[in-house]
Short mmCIF file of C-alpha atoms in Angstrom, two decimals:
data_model
loop_
_atom_site.label_atom_id
_atom_site.label_comp_id
_atom_site.label_asym_id
_atom_site.label_seq_id
_atom_site.Cartn_x
_atom_site.Cartn_y
_atom_site.Cartn_z
CA UNK A 1 -197.72 7.59 -50.17
CA UNK A 2 -199.95 8.08 -46.68
CA UNK A 3 -198.53 4.43 -45.10
CA UNK A 4 -195.19 5.16 -44.71
CA UNK A 5 -194.65 4.86 -41.63
CA UNK A 6 -193.30 7.90 -39.14
CA UNK A 7 -190.45 6.70 -37.45
CA UNK A 8 -188.79 9.91 -35.99
CA UNK A 9 -185.15 10.57 -34.75
CA UNK A 10 -183.03 6.77 -34.59
CA UNK A 11 -179.67 6.57 -34.25
CA UNK A 12 -177.86 3.25 -36.01
CA UNK A 13 -177.39 -0.05 -33.99
CA UNK A 14 -174.54 -2.11 -33.46
CA UNK A 15 -172.91 -4.50 -31.41
CA UNK A 16 -170.26 -1.80 -29.90
CA UNK A 17 -172.55 0.37 -29.09
CA UNK A 18 -175.64 -1.78 -27.94
CA UNK A 19 -175.72 -0.04 -24.53
CA UNK A 20 -174.44 3.45 -25.07
CA UNK A 21 -178.10 3.00 -28.03
CA UNK A 22 -179.84 1.30 -25.39
CA UNK A 23 -179.16 4.01 -22.22
CA UNK A 24 -179.74 7.42 -25.22
CA UNK A 25 -183.24 9.45 -25.04
CA UNK A 26 -184.78 10.96 -27.26
CA UNK A 27 -184.65 7.82 -29.59
CA UNK A 28 -187.18 6.31 -31.60
CA UNK A 29 -185.96 3.52 -33.71
CA UNK A 30 -183.03 1.76 -34.91
CA UNK A 31 -181.03 0.43 -37.59
CA UNK A 32 -179.79 -2.46 -38.06
CA UNK A 33 -177.46 -4.03 -40.41
CA UNK A 34 -179.75 -7.44 -42.02
CA UNK A 35 -177.02 -9.99 -42.52
CA UNK A 36 -175.25 -9.49 -39.15
CA UNK A 37 -179.38 -10.89 -37.30
CA UNK A 38 -179.63 -14.03 -36.89
CA UNK A 39 -183.28 -14.62 -37.06
CA UNK A 40 -183.53 -17.00 -33.81
CA UNK A 41 -181.33 -15.32 -31.50
CA UNK A 42 -181.92 -11.82 -31.68
CA UNK A 43 -178.98 -9.27 -29.35
CA UNK A 44 -180.67 -9.03 -26.12
CA UNK A 45 -180.51 -5.49 -26.99
CA UNK A 46 -182.73 -5.51 -29.78
CA UNK A 47 -185.04 -7.51 -28.11
CA UNK A 48 -185.07 -5.16 -24.84
CA UNK A 49 -185.22 -2.09 -27.23
CA UNK A 50 -188.67 -3.69 -29.32
CA UNK A 51 -189.62 -4.68 -25.95
CA UNK A 52 -189.61 -0.50 -25.09
CA UNK A 53 -191.49 -0.20 -27.93
CA UNK A 54 -188.71 1.67 -29.70
CA UNK A 55 -189.04 0.57 -34.43
CA UNK A 56 -186.11 -1.93 -35.71
CA UNK A 57 -185.80 -1.79 -39.51
CA UNK A 58 -183.45 -4.24 -40.86
CA UNK A 59 -180.51 -2.27 -43.27
CA UNK A 60 -179.12 -4.70 -46.21
CA UNK A 61 -175.89 -4.33 -48.06
CA UNK A 62 -176.07 -7.18 -50.03
CA UNK A 63 -178.41 -7.88 -52.21
CA UNK A 64 -176.96 -5.13 -54.79
CA UNK A 65 -180.26 -4.29 -56.56
CA UNK A 66 -178.37 -2.00 -59.34
CA UNK A 67 -176.09 -5.57 -60.31
CA UNK A 68 -177.45 -7.82 -63.77
CA UNK A 69 -178.71 -10.74 -62.18
CA UNK A 70 -181.57 -11.41 -60.50
CA UNK A 71 -181.81 -11.55 -56.54
CA UNK A 72 -181.15 -14.22 -55.25
CA UNK A 73 -184.04 -15.78 -53.57
CA UNK A 74 -181.65 -16.60 -50.54
CA UNK A 75 -180.62 -13.81 -50.00
CA UNK A 76 -184.60 -11.83 -50.43
CA UNK A 77 -185.95 -14.80 -48.74
CA UNK A 78 -183.24 -14.19 -45.45
CA UNK A 79 -184.23 -10.37 -44.96
CA UNK A 80 -187.56 -11.57 -45.53
CA UNK A 81 -187.18 -13.24 -42.30
CA UNK A 82 -185.40 -10.64 -40.87
CA UNK A 83 -187.91 -8.36 -41.19
CA UNK A 84 -190.85 -10.45 -40.02
CA UNK A 85 -188.55 -11.53 -36.20
CA UNK A 86 -188.14 -7.91 -35.42
CA UNK A 87 -191.06 -6.85 -36.54
CA UNK A 88 -190.19 -4.47 -39.12
CA UNK A 89 -192.70 -1.79 -40.85
CA UNK A 90 -190.60 -1.75 -43.64
CA UNK A 91 -186.84 -3.24 -45.26
CA UNK A 92 -184.17 -1.31 -46.86
CA UNK A 93 -181.20 -1.39 -49.28
CA UNK A 94 -179.04 -0.21 -51.43
CA UNK A 95 -179.41 1.03 -55.25
CA UNK A 96 -175.33 -0.43 -55.97
CA UNK A 97 -173.47 -3.62 -57.62
CA UNK A 98 -171.65 -5.76 -54.86
CA UNK A 99 -170.39 -8.76 -57.25
CA UNK A 100 -170.28 -9.30 -61.09
CA UNK A 101 -169.56 -11.50 -62.95
CA UNK A 102 -170.98 -15.42 -63.10
CA UNK A 103 -173.04 -16.77 -66.34
CA UNK A 104 -174.07 -13.63 -68.11
CA UNK A 105 -170.51 -12.61 -68.80
CA UNK A 106 -169.55 -16.22 -68.91
CA UNK A 107 -166.74 -15.35 -66.06
CA UNK A 108 -165.85 -16.19 -62.43
CA UNK A 109 -168.25 -13.69 -60.03
CA UNK A 110 -166.22 -11.26 -58.51
CA UNK A 111 -166.93 -9.42 -55.25
CA UNK A 112 -166.42 -5.94 -54.34
CA UNK A 113 -167.28 -6.49 -51.24
CA UNK A 114 -168.58 -3.33 -50.50
CA UNK A 115 -171.72 -1.06 -52.78
CA UNK A 116 -170.26 0.22 -56.19
CA UNK A 117 -172.49 3.08 -58.28
CA UNK A 118 -174.84 2.29 -60.91
CA UNK A 119 -174.51 3.96 -64.54
CA UNK A 120 -177.58 5.57 -64.13
CA UNK A 121 -178.68 4.52 -67.82
CA UNK A 122 -181.82 3.28 -69.31
CA UNK A 123 -180.08 -0.37 -69.30
CA UNK A 124 -179.25 0.17 -66.38
CA UNK A 125 -182.80 1.39 -64.49
CA UNK A 126 -184.48 -0.92 -66.55
CA UNK A 127 -182.07 -3.73 -64.80
CA UNK A 128 -183.18 -1.58 -61.80
CA UNK A 129 -186.81 -2.40 -61.91
CA UNK A 130 -186.85 -5.78 -62.71
CA UNK A 131 -184.91 -6.22 -59.81
CA UNK A 132 -186.78 -3.91 -57.41
CA UNK A 133 -190.25 -5.47 -59.32
CA UNK A 134 -188.38 -8.97 -57.87
CA UNK A 135 -187.55 -7.97 -53.94
CA UNK A 136 -191.49 -6.30 -53.89
CA UNK A 137 -193.07 -9.22 -54.65
CA UNK A 138 -190.98 -11.12 -52.06
CA UNK A 139 -190.22 -9.44 -49.05
CA UNK A 140 -193.70 -8.73 -46.59
CA UNK A 141 -192.77 -5.11 -46.15
CA UNK A 142 -192.31 -2.26 -48.05
CA UNK A 143 -189.27 -1.69 -49.29
CA UNK A 144 -186.42 1.44 -49.94
CA UNK A 145 -183.66 1.98 -51.80
CA UNK A 146 -180.83 4.34 -50.75
CA UNK A 147 -178.47 6.28 -52.89
CA UNK A 148 -175.31 5.03 -52.12
CA UNK A 149 -171.81 7.32 -52.30
CA UNK A 150 -168.95 7.08 -54.85
CA UNK A 151 -166.36 7.56 -55.62
CA UNK A 152 -166.15 7.35 -59.54
CA UNK A 153 -167.90 7.87 -62.45
CA UNK A 154 -168.99 5.72 -65.20
CA UNK A 155 -169.26 7.24 -68.49
CA UNK A 156 -171.77 8.50 -70.94
CA UNK A 157 -174.43 8.53 -67.72
CA UNK A 158 -178.47 9.56 -69.87
CA UNK A 159 -179.64 10.83 -66.66
CA UNK A 160 -178.67 12.51 -63.29
CA UNK A 161 -179.85 11.72 -60.05
CA UNK A 162 -182.58 12.71 -58.63
CA UNK A 163 -183.83 12.39 -62.63
CA UNK A 164 -183.46 8.46 -62.11
CA UNK A 165 -184.83 8.29 -58.36
CA UNK A 166 -187.78 10.23 -59.73
CA UNK A 167 -188.06 7.42 -62.53
CA UNK A 168 -187.59 4.51 -60.56
CA UNK A 169 -189.68 5.75 -58.02
CA UNK A 170 -192.61 6.84 -61.16
CA UNK A 171 -191.87 3.10 -62.77
CA UNK A 172 -191.87 0.37 -59.39
CA UNK A 173 -193.78 2.57 -56.19
CA UNK A 174 -190.42 1.75 -53.64
CA UNK A 175 -189.71 4.35 -51.53
CA UNK A 176 -186.91 5.72 -51.27
CA UNK A 177 -183.82 5.86 -47.97
CA UNK A 178 -181.90 9.12 -49.35
CA UNK A 179 -179.16 9.88 -47.34
CA UNK A 180 -177.57 13.15 -47.50
CA UNK A 181 -173.86 12.25 -46.47
CA UNK A 182 -173.70 10.06 -49.51
CA UNK A 183 -175.30 13.53 -51.61
CA UNK A 184 -172.64 15.75 -49.90
CA UNK A 185 -169.74 12.94 -50.94
CA UNK A 186 -171.37 13.28 -55.07
CA UNK A 187 -170.86 16.63 -54.78
CA UNK A 188 -167.08 16.73 -53.63
CA UNK A 189 -166.37 13.30 -55.75
CA UNK A 190 -168.74 13.52 -58.69
CA UNK A 191 -169.85 17.62 -59.24
CA UNK A 192 -173.79 16.78 -58.67
CA UNK A 193 -175.19 19.76 -57.02
CA UNK A 194 -177.13 18.29 -53.80
CA UNK A 195 -179.82 20.89 -54.37
CA UNK A 196 -180.33 19.69 -57.55
CA UNK A 197 -181.00 16.23 -56.80
CA UNK A 198 -183.41 17.14 -54.45
CA UNK A 199 -185.27 19.43 -56.86
CA UNK A 200 -185.17 16.66 -58.90
CA UNK A 201 -186.24 13.74 -56.61
CA UNK A 202 -190.40 12.76 -55.39
CA UNK A 203 -189.11 13.92 -52.08
CA UNK A 204 -192.45 12.43 -51.20
CA UNK A 205 -191.68 8.87 -51.66
CA UNK A 206 -189.37 9.60 -48.78
CA UNK A 207 -189.41 6.88 -46.46
CA UNK A 208 -186.59 8.16 -44.30
CA UNK A 209 -183.22 9.84 -44.14
CA UNK A 210 -179.51 8.44 -43.14
CA UNK A 211 -177.23 11.56 -41.81
CA UNK A 212 -173.20 10.66 -41.66
CA UNK A 213 -170.22 11.36 -40.95
CA UNK A 214 -166.71 11.21 -43.13
CA UNK A 215 -163.93 12.94 -43.83
CA UNK A 216 -161.25 14.92 -46.76
CA UNK A 217 -157.96 13.45 -47.96
CA UNK A 218 -156.31 14.68 -51.23
CA UNK A 219 -159.15 16.10 -52.73
CA UNK A 220 -161.75 12.79 -52.46
CA UNK A 221 -164.86 12.62 -49.57
CA UNK A 222 -164.74 9.41 -48.18
CA UNK A 223 -167.94 8.34 -46.50
CA UNK A 224 -166.43 6.96 -43.46
CA UNK A 225 -169.03 6.26 -41.37
CA UNK A 226 -165.94 6.67 -38.86
CA UNK A 227 -166.09 10.60 -37.95
CA UNK A 228 -168.40 13.07 -36.93
CA UNK A 229 -170.86 14.85 -38.51
CA UNK A 230 -170.30 17.54 -40.63
CA UNK A 231 -171.35 21.16 -41.46
CA UNK A 232 -171.99 21.04 -45.12
CA UNK A 233 -174.10 17.49 -44.07
CA UNK A 234 -175.75 18.84 -42.31
CA UNK A 235 -176.73 21.73 -44.35
CA UNK A 236 -177.88 18.73 -47.23
CA UNK A 237 -179.98 17.73 -44.33
CA UNK A 238 -181.66 21.19 -43.57
CA UNK A 239 -182.59 21.35 -48.15
CA UNK A 240 -184.35 18.02 -48.23
CA UNK A 241 -186.25 19.54 -44.53
CA UNK A 242 -186.45 22.44 -46.63
CA UNK A 243 -189.09 20.90 -49.18
CA UNK A 244 -190.03 18.05 -46.45
CA UNK A 245 -190.56 16.35 -43.60
CA UNK A 246 -189.40 13.20 -43.47
CA UNK A 247 -190.49 10.47 -42.01
CA UNK A 248 -187.29 9.23 -40.02
CA UNK A 249 -184.02 10.84 -40.27
CA UNK A 250 -180.87 8.41 -38.30
CA UNK A 251 -177.77 8.67 -37.71
CA UNK A 252 -175.15 6.43 -38.90
CA UNK A 253 -172.15 5.67 -36.74
CA UNK A 254 -170.37 2.14 -38.38
CA UNK A 255 -166.32 2.46 -36.47
CA UNK A 256 -164.53 4.78 -33.97
CA UNK A 257 -167.46 4.58 -32.18
CA UNK A 258 -167.51 8.27 -29.58
CA UNK A 259 -168.12 8.84 -25.98
CA UNK A 260 -171.90 7.92 -25.54
CA UNK A 261 -172.16 11.60 -24.98
CA UNK A 262 -171.19 12.84 -27.93
CA UNK A 263 -174.18 10.52 -30.08
CA UNK A 264 -175.98 12.52 -28.19
CA UNK A 265 -174.81 15.95 -29.15
CA UNK A 266 -174.62 14.23 -33.20
CA UNK A 267 -178.79 13.71 -32.22
CA UNK A 268 -179.25 16.62 -30.34
CA UNK A 269 -178.00 18.68 -33.42
CA UNK A 270 -179.55 16.37 -36.10
CA UNK A 271 -182.80 17.66 -34.44
CA UNK A 272 -182.26 21.77 -34.22
CA UNK A 273 -181.43 21.57 -37.88
CA UNK A 274 -184.50 20.10 -38.56
CA UNK A 275 -186.07 21.79 -36.24
CA UNK A 276 -184.32 25.25 -38.21
CA UNK A 277 -185.17 24.26 -41.30
CA UNK A 278 -188.79 23.44 -41.10
CA UNK A 279 -189.55 27.13 -38.95
CA UNK A 280 -187.22 28.49 -42.18
CA UNK A 281 -189.44 26.61 -45.35
CA UNK A 282 -190.85 28.86 -47.87
CA UNK A 283 -194.36 26.95 -50.40
CA UNK A 284 -191.96 25.35 -53.36
CA UNK A 285 -193.37 24.05 -56.26
CA UNK A 286 -194.53 20.33 -57.11
CA UNK A 287 -191.82 17.79 -56.29
CA UNK A 288 -190.29 16.73 -59.75
CA UNK A 289 -191.64 19.73 -62.04
CA UNK A 290 -189.85 20.78 -64.18
CA UNK A 291 -187.38 17.17 -65.30
CA UNK A 292 -189.20 15.10 -67.25
CA UNK A 293 -189.94 12.52 -65.58
CA UNK A 294 -193.20 12.91 -64.59
CA UNK A 295 -192.44 12.13 -60.93
CA UNK A 296 -194.83 15.23 -60.05
CA UNK A 297 -197.61 13.76 -60.55
CA UNK A 298 -196.99 9.71 -60.77
CA UNK A 299 -194.78 9.49 -58.30
CA UNK A 300 -195.14 6.00 -55.94
CA UNK A 301 -197.61 4.47 -58.06
CA UNK A 302 -195.17 1.23 -59.12
CA UNK A 303 -197.62 1.74 -62.91
CA UNK A 304 -194.55 1.48 -65.94
CA UNK A 305 -195.57 4.22 -68.31
CA UNK A 306 -196.36 3.01 -71.56
CA UNK A 307 -193.42 5.32 -72.91
CA UNK A 308 -191.31 2.75 -70.72
CA UNK A 309 -193.13 0.02 -71.97
CA UNK A 310 -191.45 1.02 -75.86
CA UNK A 311 -188.37 1.98 -75.16
CA UNK A 312 -187.82 -1.44 -73.88
CA UNK A 313 -189.23 -2.70 -76.17
CA UNK A 314 -186.65 -1.29 -78.96
CA UNK A 315 -183.98 -2.13 -76.98
CA UNK A 316 -184.46 -5.93 -76.88
CA UNK A 317 -185.78 -6.22 -73.23
CA UNK A 318 -184.66 -6.27 -69.80
CA UNK A 319 -183.15 -9.50 -70.56
CA UNK A 320 -181.05 -7.98 -73.52
CA UNK A 321 -180.60 -5.05 -70.94
CA UNK A 322 -178.89 -7.26 -68.53
CA UNK A 323 -176.73 -8.90 -70.83
CA UNK A 324 -174.65 -5.20 -71.63
CA UNK A 325 -175.02 -4.01 -68.10
CA UNK A 326 -173.47 -7.16 -67.33
CA UNK A 327 -170.58 -6.88 -68.98
CA UNK A 328 -170.17 -3.70 -67.90
CA UNK A 329 -169.74 -4.10 -64.11
CA UNK A 330 -167.50 -6.95 -64.68
CA UNK A 331 -165.37 -5.01 -66.67
CA UNK A 332 -164.94 -2.32 -63.40
CA UNK A 333 -164.64 -4.44 -61.10
CA UNK A 334 -162.64 -6.98 -62.73
CA UNK A 335 -160.13 -3.75 -63.07
CA UNK A 336 -160.89 -2.48 -59.10
CA UNK A 337 -160.94 -5.86 -57.79
CA UNK A 338 -157.87 -8.50 -59.76
CA UNK A 339 -156.12 -5.06 -61.43
CA UNK A 340 -157.50 -5.86 -65.67
CA UNK A 341 -157.03 -2.97 -67.15
CA UNK A 342 -159.34 0.36 -66.91
CA UNK A 343 -162.48 0.26 -69.26
CA UNK A 344 -163.08 3.22 -71.46
CA UNK A 345 -164.01 5.86 -70.07
CA UNK A 346 -163.03 5.55 -66.48
CA UNK A 347 -160.77 7.66 -65.08
CA UNK A 348 -157.94 5.95 -64.51
CA UNK A 349 -156.32 7.81 -61.33
CA UNK A 350 -160.41 7.44 -59.12
CA UNK A 351 -160.08 3.62 -59.77
CA UNK A 352 -157.13 3.15 -58.52
CA UNK A 353 -158.16 5.31 -55.10
CA UNK A 354 -161.26 3.10 -54.93
CA UNK A 355 -159.00 0.28 -55.67
CA UNK A 356 -157.71 1.07 -52.50
CA UNK A 357 -160.51 1.76 -50.71
CA UNK A 358 -162.21 -1.68 -51.26
CA UNK A 359 -159.17 -2.66 -50.20
CA UNK A 360 -158.12 -1.12 -47.25
CA UNK A 361 -161.91 -1.95 -46.03
CA UNK A 362 -161.80 -5.42 -46.81
CA UNK A 363 -158.83 -5.27 -44.26
CA UNK A 364 -160.86 -4.03 -42.06
CA UNK A 365 -163.10 -5.89 -42.11
CA UNK A 366 -160.99 -9.26 -42.11
CA UNK A 367 -159.43 -7.93 -38.48
CA UNK A 368 -162.86 -7.88 -36.94
CA UNK A 369 -164.40 -10.93 -38.23
CA UNK A 370 -160.81 -12.59 -37.67
CA UNK A 371 -159.42 -10.38 -34.64
CA UNK A 372 -156.76 -13.32 -34.23
CA UNK A 373 -154.88 -12.67 -37.77
CA UNK A 374 -154.13 -9.03 -36.76
CA UNK A 375 -153.01 -10.43 -33.31
CA UNK A 376 -150.52 -13.10 -34.58
CA UNK A 377 -148.99 -11.30 -37.74
CA UNK A 378 -149.21 -7.94 -35.66
CA UNK A 379 -148.28 -4.79 -37.70
CA UNK A 380 -147.69 -6.95 -40.54
CA UNK A 381 -151.20 -8.52 -40.80
CA UNK A 382 -152.58 -4.71 -42.65
CA UNK A 383 -149.25 -4.39 -45.54
CA UNK A 384 -149.36 -8.58 -45.53
CA UNK A 385 -153.11 -8.32 -46.34
CA UNK A 386 -153.61 -4.94 -48.67
CA UNK A 387 -150.53 -6.57 -51.34
CA UNK A 388 -152.68 -10.10 -51.11
CA UNK A 389 -155.82 -8.15 -51.74
CA UNK A 390 -153.86 -6.59 -55.05
CA UNK A 391 -154.12 -9.36 -56.96
CA UNK A 392 -156.61 -12.17 -55.26
CA UNK A 393 -159.99 -10.87 -55.58
CA UNK A 394 -163.11 -11.48 -53.01
CA UNK A 395 -164.43 -14.15 -53.45
CA UNK A 396 -166.29 -15.54 -51.37
CA UNK A 397 -167.44 -13.54 -48.93
CA UNK A 398 -164.91 -11.63 -45.36
CA UNK A 399 -164.95 -15.55 -43.66
CA UNK A 400 -162.99 -16.85 -46.92
CA UNK A 401 -161.32 -14.27 -47.50
CA UNK A 402 -160.05 -14.45 -44.57
CA UNK A 403 -158.82 -18.34 -44.88
CA UNK A 404 -157.89 -18.09 -48.64
CA UNK A 405 -155.44 -14.52 -46.63
CA UNK A 406 -154.39 -17.26 -43.71
CA UNK A 407 -153.88 -19.56 -45.91
CA UNK A 408 -151.69 -17.77 -48.87
CA UNK A 409 -149.18 -17.02 -46.39
CA UNK A 410 -148.86 -20.60 -45.40
CA UNK A 411 -147.94 -21.28 -48.47
CA UNK A 412 -145.13 -18.84 -48.88
CA UNK A 413 -143.68 -20.12 -45.39
CA UNK A 414 -144.85 -16.01 -43.97
CA UNK A 415 -144.95 -15.21 -41.65
CA UNK A 416 -141.04 -16.19 -40.85
CA UNK A 417 -141.13 -15.63 -37.48
CA UNK A 418 -141.96 -19.75 -36.65
CA UNK A 419 -143.92 -19.71 -33.23
CA UNK A 420 -146.32 -17.51 -35.34
CA UNK A 421 -146.60 -19.46 -37.96
CA UNK A 422 -147.64 -22.05 -36.33
CA UNK A 423 -150.24 -20.05 -34.26
CA UNK A 424 -151.14 -19.42 -38.73
CA UNK A 425 -151.40 -22.57 -39.28
CA UNK A 426 -153.44 -23.89 -36.20
CA UNK A 427 -155.76 -21.68 -36.23
CA UNK A 428 -156.00 -22.32 -40.29
CA UNK A 429 -156.30 -25.90 -39.82
CA UNK A 430 -158.95 -24.86 -36.72
CA UNK A 431 -161.46 -23.73 -39.45
CA UNK A 432 -161.16 -24.18 -43.20
CA UNK A 433 -162.42 -27.76 -42.91
CA UNK A 434 -163.57 -30.48 -40.45
CA UNK A 435 -160.63 -32.27 -41.77
CA UNK A 436 -157.37 -30.31 -42.02
CA UNK A 437 -155.11 -30.82 -45.55
CA UNK A 438 -152.64 -33.81 -45.21
CA UNK A 439 -149.22 -32.95 -45.98
CA UNK A 440 -149.75 -34.53 -49.44
CA UNK A 441 -152.84 -31.46 -50.19
CA UNK A 442 -149.92 -28.21 -49.01
CA UNK A 443 -147.29 -30.43 -51.34
CA UNK A 444 -149.89 -29.48 -53.56
CA UNK A 445 -151.11 -26.18 -53.22
CA UNK A 446 -147.62 -24.94 -53.23
CA UNK A 447 -146.62 -26.84 -56.38
CA UNK A 448 -149.39 -25.09 -57.70
CA UNK A 449 -147.94 -21.61 -56.60
CA UNK A 450 -145.32 -21.78 -57.43
CA UNK A 451 -145.90 -22.52 -60.81
CA UNK A 452 -148.38 -20.02 -61.15
CA UNK A 453 -146.21 -17.43 -60.36
CA UNK A 454 -143.74 -18.65 -63.02
#
């Protein structure tokens, strides 16, 4: 993949640290969350960075390429528009599913509000490959896909992470965004060896690398992007650099942003780690050797092998695989966000950890996009939202989630403080619709909620 752009050292651009990012020295490029960018009204900070020659890469989080459904055409068009508006050399997304249900399962669509792992099975690989080909055909620049962090493991997986990624590259020619923090997360949470995964995957397909911080609680590693980068994550980065010189390395930080000096220090440490690992590197055998995937000789060609075609025909084709995958993903997501029983083979304790993490993330994002809610509710916001999230799945994104949460409180005549309740009512009415519901509608909703609670 000689046409992969050489990016250098970068940092995740976020509105909260826009001024800091502009002022940091030695930043060659930045990555911006695609869904947070409006192509017709680019943030002034990104415009100035581009004028200075700093590359900007849009990083998508909502396509759900690992989901059972084909990628949504509107979401793909939006991602393409952002790549063109930013003059980006590539775009990136995740190997994950973010929603489930719908027509394939004849059930309501459920939104995770987070990236969830796909099973490393032939069915999931078959579906993912087709989804990536659809995305590649819709985008004006190359696509790279990221390995994600996971708290849970699917039962009866058929491949390791390295084998799964190697075959994905061989079948589609897609580039890889390797997150070394996610590899460390999966080492702690799922017992997976990062060095083994690096030995198995086609490192020549790497477009760039993510480095981020996290924290361990009760034996579970949480990939928070809100804590400093730890030594074990830097060790994985060094392992990767010992195998290949990545075209780019990027520091991610999404919350609890530290002072500029700390960010500069982390960037310096990343540079030092790469330099030291490069100096100590020794020749290694070709990537993919011994994995049985053929990744060492065919990775990145985008050619579907004859064996893969035969396998798909024998298994009933991609449509049949989509149906089977849809049932599994819907059952898992329903357990996580709607309180249904844990699907067979999953660890119920880990599912509870993941469920709490999803609810906590929803609370955090809602507090950011609707800061009036924690202001109105005070210390009662978080416990009230977590109680709401325990039995109410997100149905149409975080803004709708904020409105649904506020409405649920008002139906229950909460908060108890009348002044706070009036403020919440006004907030909800100003955002729920151009014409606020009349009293009769509210009474109907109260009655409906009372009947549902019987």
